[in-house]
PDB file of C-alpha atoms in Angstrom:
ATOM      1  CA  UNK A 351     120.720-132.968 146.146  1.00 44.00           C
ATOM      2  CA  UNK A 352     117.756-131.170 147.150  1.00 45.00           C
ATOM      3  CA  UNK A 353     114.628-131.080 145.136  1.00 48.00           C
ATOM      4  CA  UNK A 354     111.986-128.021 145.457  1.00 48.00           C
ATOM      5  CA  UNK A 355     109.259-128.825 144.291  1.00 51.00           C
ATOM      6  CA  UNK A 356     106.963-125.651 143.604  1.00 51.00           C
ATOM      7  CA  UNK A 357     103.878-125.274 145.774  1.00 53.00           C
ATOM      8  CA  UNK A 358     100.458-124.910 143.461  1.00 52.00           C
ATOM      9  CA  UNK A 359      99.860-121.271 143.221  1.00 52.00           C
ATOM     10  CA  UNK A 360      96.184-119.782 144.482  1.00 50.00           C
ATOM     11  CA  UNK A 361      93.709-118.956 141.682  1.00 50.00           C
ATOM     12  CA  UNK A 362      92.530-115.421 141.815  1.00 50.00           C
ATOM     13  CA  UNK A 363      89.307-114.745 140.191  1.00 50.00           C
ATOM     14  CA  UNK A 364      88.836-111.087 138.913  1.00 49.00           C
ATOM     15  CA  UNK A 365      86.904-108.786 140.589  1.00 50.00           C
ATOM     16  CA  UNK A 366      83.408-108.450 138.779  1.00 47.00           C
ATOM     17  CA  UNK A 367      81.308-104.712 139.195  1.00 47.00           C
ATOM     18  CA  UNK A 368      77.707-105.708 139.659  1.00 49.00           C
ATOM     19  CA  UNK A 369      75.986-102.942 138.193  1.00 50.00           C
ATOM     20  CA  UNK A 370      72.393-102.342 139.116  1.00 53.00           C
ATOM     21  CA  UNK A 371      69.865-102.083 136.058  1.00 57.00           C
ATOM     22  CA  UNK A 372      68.557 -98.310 135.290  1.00 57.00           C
ATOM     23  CA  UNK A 373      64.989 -97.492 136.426  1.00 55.00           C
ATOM     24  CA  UNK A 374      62.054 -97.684 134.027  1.00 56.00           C
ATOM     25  CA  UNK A 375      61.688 -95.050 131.702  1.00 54.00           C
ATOM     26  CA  UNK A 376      58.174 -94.370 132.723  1.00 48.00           C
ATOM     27  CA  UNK A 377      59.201 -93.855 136.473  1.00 48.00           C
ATOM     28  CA  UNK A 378      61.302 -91.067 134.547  1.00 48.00           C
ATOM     29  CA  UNK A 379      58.320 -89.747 133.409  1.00 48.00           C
ATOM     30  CA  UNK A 380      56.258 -89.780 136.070  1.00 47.00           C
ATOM     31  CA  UNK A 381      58.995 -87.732 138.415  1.00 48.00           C
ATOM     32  CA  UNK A 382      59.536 -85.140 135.283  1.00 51.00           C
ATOM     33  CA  UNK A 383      56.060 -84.723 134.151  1.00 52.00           C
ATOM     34  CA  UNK A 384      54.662 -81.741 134.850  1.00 51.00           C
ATOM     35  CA  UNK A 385      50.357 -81.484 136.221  1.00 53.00           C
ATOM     36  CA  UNK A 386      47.955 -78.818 134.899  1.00 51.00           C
ATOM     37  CA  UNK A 387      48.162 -77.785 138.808  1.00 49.00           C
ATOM     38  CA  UNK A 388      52.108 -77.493 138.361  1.00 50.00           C
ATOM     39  CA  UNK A 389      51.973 -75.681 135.298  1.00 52.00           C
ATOM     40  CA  UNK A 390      49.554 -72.918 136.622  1.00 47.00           C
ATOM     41  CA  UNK A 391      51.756 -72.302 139.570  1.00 49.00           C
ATOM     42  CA  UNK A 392      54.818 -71.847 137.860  1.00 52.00           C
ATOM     43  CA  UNK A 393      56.122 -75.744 137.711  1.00 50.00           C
ATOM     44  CA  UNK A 394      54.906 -76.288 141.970  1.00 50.00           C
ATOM     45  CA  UNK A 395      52.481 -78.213 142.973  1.00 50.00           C
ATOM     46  CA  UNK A 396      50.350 -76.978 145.481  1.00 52.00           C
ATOM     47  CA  UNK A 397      49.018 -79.005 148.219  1.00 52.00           C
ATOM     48  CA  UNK A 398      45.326 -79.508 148.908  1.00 48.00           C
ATOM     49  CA  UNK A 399      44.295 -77.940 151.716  1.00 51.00           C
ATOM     50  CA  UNK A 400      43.660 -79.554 154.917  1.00 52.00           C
ATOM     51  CA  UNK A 401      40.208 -79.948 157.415  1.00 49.00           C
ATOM     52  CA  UNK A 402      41.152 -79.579 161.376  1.00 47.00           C
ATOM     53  CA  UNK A 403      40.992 -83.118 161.932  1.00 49.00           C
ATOM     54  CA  UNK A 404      44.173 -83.363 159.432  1.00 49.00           C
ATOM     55  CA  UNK A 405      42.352 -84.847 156.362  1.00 49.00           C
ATOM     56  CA  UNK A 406      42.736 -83.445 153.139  1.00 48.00           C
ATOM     57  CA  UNK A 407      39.245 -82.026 151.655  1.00 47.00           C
ATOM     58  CA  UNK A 408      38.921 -80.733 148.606  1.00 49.00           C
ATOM     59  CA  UNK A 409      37.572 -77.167 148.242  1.00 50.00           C
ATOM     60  CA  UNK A 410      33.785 -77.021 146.620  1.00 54.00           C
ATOM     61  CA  UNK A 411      33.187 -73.830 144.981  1.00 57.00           C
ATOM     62  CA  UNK A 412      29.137 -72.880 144.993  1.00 56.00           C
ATOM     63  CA  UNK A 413      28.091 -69.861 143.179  1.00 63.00           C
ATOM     64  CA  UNK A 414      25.427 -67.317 144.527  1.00 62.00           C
ATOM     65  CA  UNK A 415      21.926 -68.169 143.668  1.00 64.00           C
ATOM     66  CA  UNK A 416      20.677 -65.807 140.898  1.00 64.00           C
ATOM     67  CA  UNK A 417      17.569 -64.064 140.990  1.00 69.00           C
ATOM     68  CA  UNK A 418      15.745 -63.502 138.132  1.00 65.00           C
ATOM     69  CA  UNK A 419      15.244 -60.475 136.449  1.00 71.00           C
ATOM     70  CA  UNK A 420      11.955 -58.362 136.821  1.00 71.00           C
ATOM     71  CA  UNK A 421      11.854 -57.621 133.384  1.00 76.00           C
ATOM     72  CA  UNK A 422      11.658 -61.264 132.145  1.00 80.00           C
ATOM     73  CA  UNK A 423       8.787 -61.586 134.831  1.00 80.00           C
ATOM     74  CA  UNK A 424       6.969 -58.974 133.126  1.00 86.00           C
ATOM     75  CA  UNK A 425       7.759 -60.153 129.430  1.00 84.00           C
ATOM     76  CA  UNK A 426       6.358 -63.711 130.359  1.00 86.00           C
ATOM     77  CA  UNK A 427       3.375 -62.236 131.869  1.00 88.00           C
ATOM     78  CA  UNK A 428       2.687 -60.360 128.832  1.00 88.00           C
ATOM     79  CA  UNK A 429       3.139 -63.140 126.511  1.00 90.00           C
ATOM     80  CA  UNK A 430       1.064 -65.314 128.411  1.00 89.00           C
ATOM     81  CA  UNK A 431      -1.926 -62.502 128.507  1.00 92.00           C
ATOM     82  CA  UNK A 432      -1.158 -62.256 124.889  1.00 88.00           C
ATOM     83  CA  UNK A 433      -1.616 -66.006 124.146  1.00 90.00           C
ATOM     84  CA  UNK A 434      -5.056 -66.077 125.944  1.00 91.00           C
ATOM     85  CA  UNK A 435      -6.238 -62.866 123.548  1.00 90.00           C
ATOM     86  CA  UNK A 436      -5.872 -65.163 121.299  1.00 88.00           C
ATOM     87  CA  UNK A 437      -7.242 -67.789 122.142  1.00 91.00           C
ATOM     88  CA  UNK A 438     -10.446 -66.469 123.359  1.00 87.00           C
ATOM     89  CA  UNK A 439     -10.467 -64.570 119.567  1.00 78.00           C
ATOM     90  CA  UNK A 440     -10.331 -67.927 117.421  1.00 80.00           C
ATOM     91  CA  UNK A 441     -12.910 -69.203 119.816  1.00 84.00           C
ATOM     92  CA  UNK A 442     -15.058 -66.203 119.517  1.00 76.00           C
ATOM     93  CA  UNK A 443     -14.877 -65.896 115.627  1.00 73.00           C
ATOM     94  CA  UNK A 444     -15.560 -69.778 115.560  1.00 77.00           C
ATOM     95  CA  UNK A 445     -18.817 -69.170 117.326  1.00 77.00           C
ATOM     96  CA  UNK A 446     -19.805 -66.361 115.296  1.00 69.00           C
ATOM     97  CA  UNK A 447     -18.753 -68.390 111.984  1.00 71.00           C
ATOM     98  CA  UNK A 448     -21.303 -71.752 113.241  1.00 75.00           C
ATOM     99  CA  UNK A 449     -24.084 -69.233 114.691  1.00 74.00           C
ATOM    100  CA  UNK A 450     -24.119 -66.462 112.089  1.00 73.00           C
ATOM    101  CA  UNK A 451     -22.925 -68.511 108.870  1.00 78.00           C
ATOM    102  CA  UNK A 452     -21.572 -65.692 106.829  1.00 81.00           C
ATOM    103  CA  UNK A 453     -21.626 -65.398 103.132  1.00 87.00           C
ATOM    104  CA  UNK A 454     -19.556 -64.029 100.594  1.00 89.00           C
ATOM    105  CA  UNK A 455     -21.128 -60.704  98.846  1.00 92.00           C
ATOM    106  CA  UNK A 456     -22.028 -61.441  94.864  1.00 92.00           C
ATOM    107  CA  UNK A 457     -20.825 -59.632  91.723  1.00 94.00           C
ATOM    108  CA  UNK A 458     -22.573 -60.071  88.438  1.00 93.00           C
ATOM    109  CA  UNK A 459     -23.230 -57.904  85.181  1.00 93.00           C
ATOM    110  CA  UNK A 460     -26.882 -56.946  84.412  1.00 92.00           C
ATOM    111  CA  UNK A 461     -26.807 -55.163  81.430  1.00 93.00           C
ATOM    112  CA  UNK A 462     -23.714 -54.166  78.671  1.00 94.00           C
ATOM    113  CA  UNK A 463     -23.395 -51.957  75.917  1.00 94.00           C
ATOM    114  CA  UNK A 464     -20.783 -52.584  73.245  1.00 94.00           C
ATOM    115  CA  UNK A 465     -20.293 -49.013  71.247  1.00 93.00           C
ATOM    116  CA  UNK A 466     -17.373 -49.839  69.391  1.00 91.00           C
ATOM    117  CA  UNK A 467     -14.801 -51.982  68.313  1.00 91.00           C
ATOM    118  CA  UNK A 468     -12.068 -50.873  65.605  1.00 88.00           C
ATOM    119  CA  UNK A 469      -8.897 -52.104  64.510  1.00 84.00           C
ATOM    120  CA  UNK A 470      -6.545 -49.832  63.623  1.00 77.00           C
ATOM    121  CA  UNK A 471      -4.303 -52.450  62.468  1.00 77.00           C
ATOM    122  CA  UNK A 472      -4.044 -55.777  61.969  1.00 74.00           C
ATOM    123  CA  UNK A 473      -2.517 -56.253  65.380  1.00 80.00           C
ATOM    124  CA  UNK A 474      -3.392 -52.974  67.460  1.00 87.00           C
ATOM    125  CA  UNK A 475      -7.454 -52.947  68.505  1.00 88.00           C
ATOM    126  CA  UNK A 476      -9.528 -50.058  69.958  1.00 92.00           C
ATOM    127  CA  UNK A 477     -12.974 -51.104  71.848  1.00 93.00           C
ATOM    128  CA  UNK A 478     -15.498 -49.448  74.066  1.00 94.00           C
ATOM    129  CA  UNK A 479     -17.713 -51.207  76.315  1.00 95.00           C
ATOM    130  CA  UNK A 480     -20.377 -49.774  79.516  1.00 95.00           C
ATOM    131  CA  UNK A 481     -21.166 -52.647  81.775  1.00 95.00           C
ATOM    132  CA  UNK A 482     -23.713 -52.178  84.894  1.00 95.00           C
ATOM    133  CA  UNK A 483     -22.390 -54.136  87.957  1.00 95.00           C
ATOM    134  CA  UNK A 484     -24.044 -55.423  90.440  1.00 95.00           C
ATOM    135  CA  UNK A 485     -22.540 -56.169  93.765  1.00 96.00           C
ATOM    136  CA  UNK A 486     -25.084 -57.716  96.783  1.00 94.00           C
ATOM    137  CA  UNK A 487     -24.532 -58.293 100.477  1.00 94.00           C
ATOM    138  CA  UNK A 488     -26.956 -61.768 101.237  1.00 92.00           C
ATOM    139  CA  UNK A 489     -25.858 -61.243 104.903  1.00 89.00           C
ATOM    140  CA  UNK A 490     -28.440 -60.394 107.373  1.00 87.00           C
ATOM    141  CA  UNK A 491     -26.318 -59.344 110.118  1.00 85.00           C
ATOM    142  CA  UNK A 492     -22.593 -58.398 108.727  1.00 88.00           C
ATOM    143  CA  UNK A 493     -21.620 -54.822 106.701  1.00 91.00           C
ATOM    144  CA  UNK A 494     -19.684 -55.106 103.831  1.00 92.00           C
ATOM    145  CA  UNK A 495     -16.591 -52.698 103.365  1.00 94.00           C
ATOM    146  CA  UNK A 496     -15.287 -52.947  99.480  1.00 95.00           C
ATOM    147  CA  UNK A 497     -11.805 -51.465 100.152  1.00 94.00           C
ATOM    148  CA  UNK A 498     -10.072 -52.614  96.722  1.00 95.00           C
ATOM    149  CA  UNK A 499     -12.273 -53.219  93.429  1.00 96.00           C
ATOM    150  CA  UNK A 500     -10.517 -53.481  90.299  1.00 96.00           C
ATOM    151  CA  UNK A 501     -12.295 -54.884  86.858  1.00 96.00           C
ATOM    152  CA  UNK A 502     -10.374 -56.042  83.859  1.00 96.00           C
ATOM    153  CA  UNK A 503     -12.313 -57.025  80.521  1.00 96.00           C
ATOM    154  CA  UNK A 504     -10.865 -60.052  78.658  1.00 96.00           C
ATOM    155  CA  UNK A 505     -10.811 -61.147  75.041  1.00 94.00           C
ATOM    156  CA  UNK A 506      -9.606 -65.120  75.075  1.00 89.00           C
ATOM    157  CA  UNK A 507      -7.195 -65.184  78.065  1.00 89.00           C
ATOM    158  CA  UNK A 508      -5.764 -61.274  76.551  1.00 92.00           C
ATOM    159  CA  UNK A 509      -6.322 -58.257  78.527  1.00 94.00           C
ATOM    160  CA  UNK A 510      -7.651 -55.564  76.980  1.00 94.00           C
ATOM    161  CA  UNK A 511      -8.577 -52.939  79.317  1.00 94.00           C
ATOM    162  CA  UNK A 512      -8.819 -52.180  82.978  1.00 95.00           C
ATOM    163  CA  UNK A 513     -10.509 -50.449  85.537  1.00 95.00           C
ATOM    164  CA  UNK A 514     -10.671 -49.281  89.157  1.00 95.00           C
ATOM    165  CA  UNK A 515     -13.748 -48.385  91.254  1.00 95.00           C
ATOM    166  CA  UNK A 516     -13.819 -46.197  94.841  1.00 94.00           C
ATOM    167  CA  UNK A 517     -14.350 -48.253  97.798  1.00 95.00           C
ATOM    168  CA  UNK A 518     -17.986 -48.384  98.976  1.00 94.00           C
ATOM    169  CA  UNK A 519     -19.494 -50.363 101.592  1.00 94.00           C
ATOM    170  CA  UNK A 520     -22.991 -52.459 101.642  1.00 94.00           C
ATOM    171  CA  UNK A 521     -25.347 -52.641 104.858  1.00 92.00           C
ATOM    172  CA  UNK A 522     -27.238 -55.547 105.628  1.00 90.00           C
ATOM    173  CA  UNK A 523     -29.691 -57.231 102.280  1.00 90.00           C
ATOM    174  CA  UNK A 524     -28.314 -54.017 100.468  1.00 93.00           C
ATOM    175  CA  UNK A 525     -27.345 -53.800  96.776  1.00 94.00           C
ATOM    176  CA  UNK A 526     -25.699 -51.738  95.010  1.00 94.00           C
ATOM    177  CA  UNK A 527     -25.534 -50.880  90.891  1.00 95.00           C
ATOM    178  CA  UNK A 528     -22.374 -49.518  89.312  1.00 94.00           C
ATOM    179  CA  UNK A 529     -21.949 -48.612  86.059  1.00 95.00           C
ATOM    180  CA  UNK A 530     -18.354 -49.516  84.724  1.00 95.00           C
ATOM    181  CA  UNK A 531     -16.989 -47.955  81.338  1.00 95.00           C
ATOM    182  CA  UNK A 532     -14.125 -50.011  79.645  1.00 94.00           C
ATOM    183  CA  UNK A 533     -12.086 -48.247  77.256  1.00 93.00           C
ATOM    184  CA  UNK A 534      -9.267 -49.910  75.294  1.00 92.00           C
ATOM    185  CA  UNK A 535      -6.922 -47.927  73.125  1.00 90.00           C
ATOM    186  CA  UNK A 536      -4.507 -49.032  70.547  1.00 89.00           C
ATOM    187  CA  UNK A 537      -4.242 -52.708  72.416  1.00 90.00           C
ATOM    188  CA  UNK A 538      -1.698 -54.451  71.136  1.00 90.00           C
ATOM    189  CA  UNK A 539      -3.715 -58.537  69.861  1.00 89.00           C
ATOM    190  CA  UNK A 540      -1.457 -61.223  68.282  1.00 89.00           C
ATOM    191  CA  UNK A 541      -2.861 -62.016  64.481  1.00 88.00           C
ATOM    192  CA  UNK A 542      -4.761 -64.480  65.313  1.00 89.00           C
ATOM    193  CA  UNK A 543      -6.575 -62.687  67.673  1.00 90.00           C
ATOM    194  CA  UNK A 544      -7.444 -59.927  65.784  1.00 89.00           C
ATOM    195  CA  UNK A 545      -8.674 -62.259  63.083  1.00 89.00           C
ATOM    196  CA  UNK A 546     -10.836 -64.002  65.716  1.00 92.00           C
ATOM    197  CA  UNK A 547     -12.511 -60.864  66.743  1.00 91.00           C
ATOM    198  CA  UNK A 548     -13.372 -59.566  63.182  1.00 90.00           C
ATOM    199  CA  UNK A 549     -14.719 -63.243  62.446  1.00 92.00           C
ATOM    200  CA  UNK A 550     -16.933 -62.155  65.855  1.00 93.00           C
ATOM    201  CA  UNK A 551     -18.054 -58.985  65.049  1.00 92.00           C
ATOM    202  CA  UNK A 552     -18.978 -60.055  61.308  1.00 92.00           C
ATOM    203  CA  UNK A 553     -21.037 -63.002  62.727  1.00 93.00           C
ATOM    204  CA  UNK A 554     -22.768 -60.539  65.607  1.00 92.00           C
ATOM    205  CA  UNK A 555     -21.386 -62.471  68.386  1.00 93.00           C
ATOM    206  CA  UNK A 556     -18.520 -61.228  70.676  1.00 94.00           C
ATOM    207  CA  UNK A 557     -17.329 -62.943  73.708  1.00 94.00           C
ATOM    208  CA  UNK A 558     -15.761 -60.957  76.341  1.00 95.00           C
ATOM    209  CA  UNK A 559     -14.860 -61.764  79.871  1.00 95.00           C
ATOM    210  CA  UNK A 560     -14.985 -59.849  82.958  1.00 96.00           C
ATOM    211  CA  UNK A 561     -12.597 -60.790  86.250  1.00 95.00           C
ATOM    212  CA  UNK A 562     -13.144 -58.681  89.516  1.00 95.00           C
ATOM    213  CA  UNK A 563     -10.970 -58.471  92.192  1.00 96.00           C
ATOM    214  CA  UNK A 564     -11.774 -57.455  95.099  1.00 96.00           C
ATOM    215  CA  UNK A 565     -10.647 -56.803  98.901  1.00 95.00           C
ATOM    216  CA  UNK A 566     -13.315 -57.460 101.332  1.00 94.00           C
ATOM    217  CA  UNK A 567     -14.029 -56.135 105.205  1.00 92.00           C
ATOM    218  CA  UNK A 568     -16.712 -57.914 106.912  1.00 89.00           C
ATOM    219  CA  UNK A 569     -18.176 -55.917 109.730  1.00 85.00           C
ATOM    220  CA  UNK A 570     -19.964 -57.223 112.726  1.00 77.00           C
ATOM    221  CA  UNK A 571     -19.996 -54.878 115.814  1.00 72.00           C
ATOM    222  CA  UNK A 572     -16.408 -53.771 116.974  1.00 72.00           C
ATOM    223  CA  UNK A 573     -15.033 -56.772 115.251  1.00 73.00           C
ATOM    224  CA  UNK A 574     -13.725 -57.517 111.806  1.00 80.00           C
ATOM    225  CA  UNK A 575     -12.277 -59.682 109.416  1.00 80.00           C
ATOM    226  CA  UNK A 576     -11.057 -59.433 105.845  1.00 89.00           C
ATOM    227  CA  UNK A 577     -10.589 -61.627 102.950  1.00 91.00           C
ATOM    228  CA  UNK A 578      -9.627 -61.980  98.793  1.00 94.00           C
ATOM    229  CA  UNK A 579     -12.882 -61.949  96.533  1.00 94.00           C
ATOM    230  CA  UNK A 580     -12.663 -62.807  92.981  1.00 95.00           C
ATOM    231  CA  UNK A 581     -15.745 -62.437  90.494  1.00 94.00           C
ATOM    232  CA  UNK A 582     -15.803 -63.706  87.172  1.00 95.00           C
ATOM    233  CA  UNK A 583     -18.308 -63.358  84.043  1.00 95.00           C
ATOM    234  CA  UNK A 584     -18.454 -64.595  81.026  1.00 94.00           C
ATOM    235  CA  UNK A 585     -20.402 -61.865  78.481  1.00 95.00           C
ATOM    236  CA  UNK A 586     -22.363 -62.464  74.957  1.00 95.00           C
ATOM    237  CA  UNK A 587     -22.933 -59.772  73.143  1.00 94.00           C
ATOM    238  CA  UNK A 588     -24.199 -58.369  69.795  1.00 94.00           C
ATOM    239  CA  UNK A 589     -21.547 -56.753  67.801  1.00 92.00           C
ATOM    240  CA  UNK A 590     -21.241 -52.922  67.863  1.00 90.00           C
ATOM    241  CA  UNK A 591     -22.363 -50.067  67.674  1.00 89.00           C
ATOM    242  CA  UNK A 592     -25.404 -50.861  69.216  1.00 89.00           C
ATOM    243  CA  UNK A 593     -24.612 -53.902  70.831  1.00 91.00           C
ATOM    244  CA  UNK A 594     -26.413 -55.486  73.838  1.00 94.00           C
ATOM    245  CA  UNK A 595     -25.370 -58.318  76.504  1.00 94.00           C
ATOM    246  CA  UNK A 596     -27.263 -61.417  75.411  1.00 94.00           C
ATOM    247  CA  UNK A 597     -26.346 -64.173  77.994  1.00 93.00           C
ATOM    248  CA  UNK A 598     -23.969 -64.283  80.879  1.00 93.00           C
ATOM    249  CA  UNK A 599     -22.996 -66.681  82.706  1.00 94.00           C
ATOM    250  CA  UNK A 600     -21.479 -65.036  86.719  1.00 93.00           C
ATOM    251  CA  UNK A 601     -19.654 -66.881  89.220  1.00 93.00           C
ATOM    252  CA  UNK A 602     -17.904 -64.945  92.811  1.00 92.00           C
ATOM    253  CA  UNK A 603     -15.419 -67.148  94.646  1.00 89.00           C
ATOM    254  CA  UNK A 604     -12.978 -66.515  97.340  1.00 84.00           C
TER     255      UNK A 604
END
């Protein structure tokens, strides 16, 4: 009898599929992405331009040289002639300030006449009062132009009447008198005020005080200069009807 013996069979081994790994995500990105260049052109990219030799130059824009305008020209000249004015002014009015040393014009009261002084109540007060002003000009080479002169008349810190003068103006050394008439009508005074006054008039002494205020123009040939002048007095009188100005005490400061 015959024995077969089978023969050892072959081992297949399956096919295996090598797949290849999928490219990086930010090559993706780089071949989708879209360049400001791109996006102005509708999604294409332009190339740059290229020289005769082949190279690829980029394209240099240069803008026009601008003139500048005549009228700026003639605005800076201005300024600039302004500016110098200027200058040569300060210099000019610090030279006449060290060589002529001006002064300030004085105001004072020479003589006062109290008429009257009546309460009507114990809080309302009626008063009339003449004082004789004197304003100076100590400058021996600059006019004096008074363009604003108002006087007020004081009874401890509480006006009681007012009074404006007409502009005048005062040559060289000159001096001028003015005679100022104060009338005060139905004045409202606190109590205490009122009582201090009668207390004044009953011992013959009544304090008043007088504050100037004036605008000054100092003139010396075609040129000018103003300033704030403030006078201030400080009156004792004898009580009315005939009363006279006993002491005062003046002061004028700018």
């Amino acid at each position: 009898m015959l024995s077969i013996t089978p023969q050892p069979q072959k081992e297949t081994k399956p096919n295996t599929l090598y797949l290849l790994p999928p490219p990086p995500n930010h090559t993706r990105k780089t071949m989708n992405q879209e360049t400001p260049e791109s996006r102005l052109l509708g999604g294409k990219t332009r190339k740059a331009p290229r020289s005769l030799t082949g190279k690829t130059s980029k394209a240099v824009l240069l803008r026009p040289p601008h003139r500048t305008n005549g009228f700026i020209w003639c605005g800076a000249i201005v300024c600039f002639i302004f500016s110098i004015i200027l200058i040569l002014a300060g210099i000019s009015t610090l030279i006449v300030f060290l060589v002529i040393k001006p002064k300030y014009p004085s105001f004072e009261t020479t003589s006062a006449s109290l008429n009257s002084i009546y309460i009507d109540s114990p809080e309302y007060f009626n008063g009339d009062l003449t004082i004789l002003a004197n304003f100076s000009n100590p400058n021996r080479k600059i006019d004096i132009r008074y363009e604003y002169l108002v006087i007020e008349l004081y009874f401890h810190n509480r006006l009681i009447a007012t009074q404006a003068l007409q502009p005048f103006t005062l040559r060289k050394g000159e001096v001028r008198l003015e005679a100022v008439h104060m009338v005060s009508s139905l004045v409202y005074l606190p109590l205490n005020l009122a009582l201090e006054l009668q207390k004044q008039v009953q011992s013959n002494r009544v304090w008043y005080n007088i504050r100037g205020t004036f605008r000054i123009r100092a003139i010396l040939g075609l040129g000018h200069f103003s300033y704030w002048l403030y006078g201030r007095c400080q009156m004792d009188l004898t009580s009315p009807p005939s009363g006279v100005l006993v002491a005062r005490s003046c002061r004028t400061k700018r």
